[in-house]
Amino acid sequence: LGGFADEIVLSPSQLTPIPDRLSYGQAATMTQSYATAWFSLTRRTVVRPEEWVLVLGAAGGVGLAMLDVARCLGAQTIAAASNDEKLRLCIERGAHSVIDYSSEDVKDRARELTGGGVDIAVDPVGGDLTEPALRALRNYGRLMIIGFASGTIPKLPANQVLLRNRSVLGVDWGAWAMSDPDGNAAVMSEVLTRVEDGSLTPAEPTTYSLHDAGTALRDLLERRVTGKACLTP
């Protein structure tokens, strides 16, 4: 899509002014994750103040954005990740509670933390974590399927959707953005307005020289990067 370069030709419609609060690194890496989070929690569903939002893979780019957006919209957040370092980052980024899914059961711990279950579970991971997240939902809970970072597309027991009147919602922001550019422009305007007033604060990415693109990709593939990575010409 035109990355990994120090010059590119774009149409004016592809350009967005950067708010003064954002560094170039924040601006370069926030669009996909924050647009996905805002689209998920204001368009595909509407999160209400004081609802509980469970975020899987919470130390990744989309995960950190989900925590920030859910907090901005008044929700209480549970960050689920695979080790202490990632969970510390989530706490620093405002998570109300955390779950280490390398040693804790997501369903049981989420129900314990919330007194019965979460209202929304955000899943960009897939694999073995999706079903426990579905089972962690309370009455009328919503499971948001964002992606399959684990590499495995899960199969879900339909009875667990029926029980407690749960919903499973797909989130494909990229395809929607291309099909509805005006709608996406509204999403980005809403996000940037909240960045400008300080309600949202995208994390600074891990930066690499453009010449070290191979190292950056290897670090991402081997899960050494928390949040986002960017290449600097």
GROMACS .gro file of C-alpha atoms in nm:
model
  233
    1LEU     CA    1   0.000   0.000   0.000
    2GLY     CA    2   0.295   0.235  -0.050
    3GLY     CA    3   0.487   0.186   0.275
    4PHE     CA    4   0.859   0.115   0.318
    5ALA     CA    5   0.944   0.419   0.106
    6ASP     CA    6   1.068   0.773   0.164
    7GLU     CA    7   0.860   0.925  -0.120
    8ILE     CA    8   0.505   0.851  -0.235
    9VAL     CA    9   0.246   1.014  -0.461
   10LEU     CA   10  -0.098   1.061  -0.303
   11SER     CA   11  -0.425   1.227  -0.392
   12PRO     CA   12  -0.547   1.510  -0.166
   13SER     CA   13  -0.830   1.288  -0.040
   14GLN     CA   14  -0.570   1.056   0.113
   15LEU     CA   15  -0.417   1.331   0.329
   16THR     CA   16  -0.510   1.420   0.685
   17PRO     CA   17  -0.369   1.712   0.887
   18ILE     CA   18  -0.182   1.597   1.198
   19PRO     CA   19  -0.309   1.744   1.528
   20ASP     CA   20  -0.044   1.935   1.722
   21ARG     CA   21  -0.064   1.682   2.006
   22LEU     CA   22   0.061   1.397   1.786
   23SER     CA   23   0.419   1.311   1.701
   24TYR     CA   24   0.491   1.183   1.351
   25GLY     CA   25   0.530   0.832   1.494
   26GLN     CA   26   0.192   0.844   1.669
   27ALA     CA   27   0.024   0.984   1.357
   28ALA     CA   28   0.184   0.725   1.129
   29THR     CA   29   0.068   0.431   1.337
   30MET     CA   30  -0.269   0.528   1.484
   31THR     CA   31  -0.508   0.528   1.187
   32GLN     CA   32  -0.575   0.156   1.145
   33SER     CA   33  -0.592   0.074   1.515
   34TYR     CA   34  -0.791   0.376   1.635
   35ALA     CA   35  -1.029   0.374   1.340
   36THR     CA   36  -1.091   0.004   1.403
   37ALA     CA   37  -1.151   0.067   1.774
   38TRP     CA   38  -1.383   0.365   1.716
   39PHE     CA   39  -1.573   0.185   1.439
   40SER     CA   40  -1.613  -0.119   1.667
   41LEU     CA   41  -1.739   0.063   1.975
   42THR     CA   42  -1.951   0.337   1.812
   43ARG     CA   43  -2.075   0.181   1.487
   44ARG     CA   44  -2.078  -0.200   1.507
   45THR     CA   45  -2.199  -0.173   1.867
   46VAL     CA   46  -2.240   0.118   2.107
   47VAL     CA   47  -2.054   0.089   2.435
   48ARG     CA   48  -2.235   0.246   2.726
   49PRO     CA   49  -2.074   0.417   3.028
   50GLU     CA   50  -1.976   0.174   3.303
   51GLU     CA   51  -2.002  -0.133   3.079
   52TRP     CA   52  -1.715  -0.381   3.108
   53VAL     CA   53  -1.499  -0.432   2.798
   54LEU     CA   54  -1.258  -0.727   2.781
   55VAL     CA   55  -0.975  -0.682   2.529
   56LEU     CA   56  -0.772  -0.985   2.416
   57GLY     CA   57  -0.420  -0.923   2.282
   58ALA     CA   58  -0.443  -0.597   2.471
   59ALA     CA   59  -0.076  -0.500   2.436
   60GLY     CA   60  -0.092  -0.502   2.056
   61GLY     CA   61  -0.168  -0.199   1.842
   62VAL     CA   62  -0.542  -0.263   1.813
   63GLY     CA   63  -0.558  -0.379   2.175
   64LEU     CA   64  -0.405  -0.060   2.316
   65ALA     CA   65  -0.633   0.151   2.096
   66MET     CA   66  -0.937  -0.045   2.220
   67LEU     CA   67  -0.839   0.021   2.581
   68ASP     CA   68  -0.798   0.392   2.511
   69VAL     CA   69  -1.124   0.426   2.314
   70ALA     CA   70  -1.328   0.221   2.564
   71ARG     CA   71  -1.195   0.435   2.850
   72CYS     CA   72  -1.271   0.753   2.654
   73LEU     CA   73  -1.631   0.633   2.606
   74GLY     CA   74  -1.674   0.572   2.979
   75ALA     CA   75  -1.633   0.193   2.992
   76GLN     CA   76  -1.436  -0.013   3.241
   77THR     CA   77  -1.164  -0.222   3.079
   78ILE     CA   78  -0.999  -0.559   3.135
   79ALA     CA   79  -0.676  -0.614   2.944
   80ALA     CA   80  -0.582  -0.974   2.864
   81ALA     CA   81  -0.228  -1.052   2.747
   82SER     CA   82   0.035  -1.323   2.766
   83ASN     CA   83   0.301  -1.195   3.010
   84ASP     CA   84   0.373  -0.951   3.292
   85GLU     CA   85   0.557  -0.699   3.074
   86LYS     CA   86   0.260  -0.663   2.840
   87LEU     CA   87   0.015  -0.641   3.129
   88ARG     CA   88   0.224  -0.366   3.296
   89LEU     CA   89   0.203  -0.167   2.972
   90CYS     CA   90  -0.176  -0.211   2.968
   91ILE     CA   91  -0.201  -0.083   3.326
   92GLU     CA   92   0.015   0.216   3.234
   93ARG     CA   93  -0.223   0.277   2.944
   94GLY     CA   94  -0.525   0.287   3.176
   95ALA     CA   95  -0.662  -0.069   3.199
   96HIS     CA   96  -0.877  -0.109   3.510
   97SER     CA   97  -0.794  -0.481   3.552
   98VAL     CA   98  -0.576  -0.740   3.378
   99ILE     CA   99  -0.576  -1.112   3.299
  100ASP     CA  100  -0.261  -1.314   3.219
  101TYR     CA  101  -0.401  -1.578   2.987
  102SER     CA  102  -0.080  -1.778   3.001
  103SER     CA  103  -0.169  -1.873   3.359
  104GLU     CA  104  -0.532  -1.765   3.421
  105ASP     CA  105  -0.864  -1.882   3.276
  106VAL     CA  106  -1.012  -1.593   3.078
  107LYS     CA  107  -1.375  -1.686   3.142
  108ASP     CA  108  -1.342  -1.749   3.515
  109ARG     CA  109  -1.120  -1.450   3.586
  110ALA     CA  110  -1.334  -1.209   3.379
  111ARG     CA  111  -1.648  -1.320   3.560
  112GLU     CA  112  -1.472  -1.282   3.894
  113LEU     CA  113  -1.347  -0.931   3.817
  114THR     CA  114  -1.686  -0.809   3.696
  115GLY     CA  115  -1.919  -0.993   3.929
  116GLY     CA  116  -2.085  -1.197   3.657
  117GLY     CA  117  -1.937  -1.129   3.316
  118VAL     CA  118  -1.832  -0.863   3.066
  119ASP     CA  119  -2.059  -0.667   2.835
  120ILE     CA  120  -1.823  -0.662   2.537
  121ALA     CA  121  -1.530  -0.890   2.448
  122VAL     CA  122  -1.294  -0.765   2.177
  123ASP     CA  123  -1.104  -1.042   2.001
  124PRO     CA  124  -0.824  -0.967   1.752
  125VAL     CA  125  -0.647  -1.293   1.844
  126GLY     CA  126  -0.872  -1.589   1.759
  127GLY     CA  127  -0.754  -1.943   1.825
  128ASP     CA  128  -0.814  -2.094   2.166
  129LEU     CA  129  -0.905  -1.763   2.331
  130THR     CA  130  -1.227  -1.688   2.142
  131GLU     CA  131  -1.455  -1.941   2.309
  132PRO     CA  132  -1.352  -1.845   2.666
  133ALA     CA  133  -1.415  -1.481   2.573
  134LEU     CA  134  -1.762  -1.572   2.445
  135ARG     CA  135  -1.834  -1.763   2.766
  136ALA     CA  136  -1.719  -1.463   2.970
  137LEU     CA  137  -2.008  -1.250   2.838
  138ARG     CA  138  -2.301  -1.163   3.063
  139ASN     CA  139  -2.663  -1.127   2.944
  140TYR     CA  140  -2.685  -0.942   2.610
  141GLY     CA  141  -2.304  -0.945   2.582
  142ARG     CA  142  -2.136  -0.879   2.247
  143LEU     CA  143  -1.831  -1.062   2.110
  144MET     CA  144  -1.644  -0.847   1.856
  145ILE     CA  145  -1.442  -1.053   1.606
  146ILE     CA  146  -1.159  -0.826   1.487
  147GLY     CA  147  -0.904  -1.071   1.346
  148PHE     CA  148  -0.697  -1.384   1.395
  149ALA     CA  149  -0.348  -1.280   1.504
  150SER     CA  150  -0.289  -1.630   1.644
  151GLY     CA  151  -0.318  -1.765   1.291
  152THR     CA  152  -0.611  -1.993   1.377
  153ILE     CA  153  -0.974  -1.918   1.290
  154PRO     CA  154  -1.189  -2.052   1.577
  155LYS     CA  155  -1.512  -2.249   1.564
  156LEU     CA  156  -1.774  -2.137   1.816
  157PRO     CA  157  -2.047  -2.341   1.988
  158ALA     CA  158  -2.373  -2.183   1.872
  159ASN     CA  159  -2.547  -2.270   2.199
  160GLN     CA  160  -2.315  -2.026   2.377
  161VAL     CA  161  -2.442  -1.749   2.149
  162LEU     CA  162  -2.804  -1.841   2.217
  163LEU     CA  163  -2.755  -1.863   2.592
  164ARG     CA  164  -2.796  -1.531   2.772
  165ASN     CA  165  -2.896  -1.362   2.442
  166ARG     CA  166  -2.539  -1.298   2.332
  167SER     CA  167  -2.434  -1.152   1.997
  168VAL     CA  168  -2.128  -1.215   1.778
  169LEU     CA  169  -2.034  -0.920   1.556
  170GLY     CA  170  -1.776  -0.907   1.279
  171VAL     CA  171  -1.559  -0.597   1.244
  172ASP     CA  172  -1.391  -0.535   0.906
  173TRP     CA  173  -1.304  -0.167   0.924
  174GLY     CA  174  -1.077  -0.173   0.618
  175ALA     CA  175  -1.337  -0.303   0.375
  176TRP     CA  176  -1.602  -0.074   0.522
  177ALA     CA  177  -1.374   0.230   0.497
  178MET     CA  178  -1.316   0.168   0.126
  179SER     CA  179  -1.687   0.114   0.061
  180ASP     CA  180  -1.801   0.417   0.264
  181PRO     CA  181  -1.532   0.689   0.246
  182ASP     CA  182  -1.767   0.955   0.384
  183GLY     CA  183  -1.853   0.736   0.681
  184ASN     CA  184  -1.485   0.667   0.741
  185ALA     CA  185  -1.405   1.039   0.719
  186ALA     CA  186  -1.660   1.095   0.996
  187VAL     CA  187  -1.497   0.824   1.209
  188MET     CA  188  -1.152   0.978   1.164
  189SER     CA  189  -1.286   1.326   1.238
  190GLU     CA  190  -1.440   1.202   1.563
  191VAL     CA  191  -1.115   1.027   1.662
  192LEU     CA  192  -0.893   1.326   1.583
  193THR     CA  193  -1.126   1.564   1.767
  194ARG     CA  194  -1.076   1.354   2.079
  195VAL     CA  195  -0.702   1.339   2.021
  196GLU     CA  196  -0.694   1.719   1.998
  197ASP     CA  197  -0.889   1.764   2.324
  198GLY     CA  198  -0.675   1.505   2.505
  199SER     CA  199  -0.949   1.243   2.547
  200LEU     CA  200  -0.748   0.993   2.339
  201THR     CA  201  -0.371   0.948   2.360
  202PRO     CA  202  -0.218   0.709   2.106
  203ALA     CA  203   0.093   0.531   2.231
  204GLU     CA  204   0.433   0.614   2.088
  205PRO     CA  205   0.545   0.332   1.856
  206THR     CA  206   0.869   0.140   1.857
  207THR     CA  207   1.077   0.305   1.583
  208TYR     CA  208   1.325   0.153   1.340
  209SER     CA  209   1.533   0.298   1.059
  210LEU     CA  210   1.388   0.230   0.715
  211HIS     CA  211   1.707   0.033   0.645
  212ASP     CA  212   1.614  -0.200   0.934
  213ALA     CA  213   1.276  -0.302   0.791
  214GLY     CA  214   1.375  -0.669   0.804
  215THR     CA  215   1.454  -0.645   1.174
  216ALA     CA  216   1.123  -0.469   1.240
  217LEU     CA  217   0.929  -0.741   1.058
  218ARG     CA  218   1.116  -1.015   1.244
  219ASP     CA  219   1.047  -0.849   1.579
  220LEU     CA  220   0.677  -0.826   1.493
  221LEU     CA  221   0.657  -1.188   1.378
  222GLU     CA  222   0.837  -1.309   1.692
  223ARG     CA  223   0.613  -1.095   1.917
  224ARG     CA  224   0.889  -0.879   2.060
  225VAL     CA  225   0.700  -0.555   1.986
  226THR     CA  226   0.425  -0.417   2.207
  227GLY     CA  227   0.190  -0.167   2.045
  228LYS     CA  228   0.289  -0.043   1.700
  229ALA     CA  229   0.616  -0.026   1.506
  230CYS     CA  230   0.713   0.236   1.250
  231LEU     CA  231   0.997   0.285   1.003
  232THR     CA  232   1.171   0.624   0.994
  233PRO     CA  233   1.333   0.733   0.665
   0.00000   0.00000   0.00000
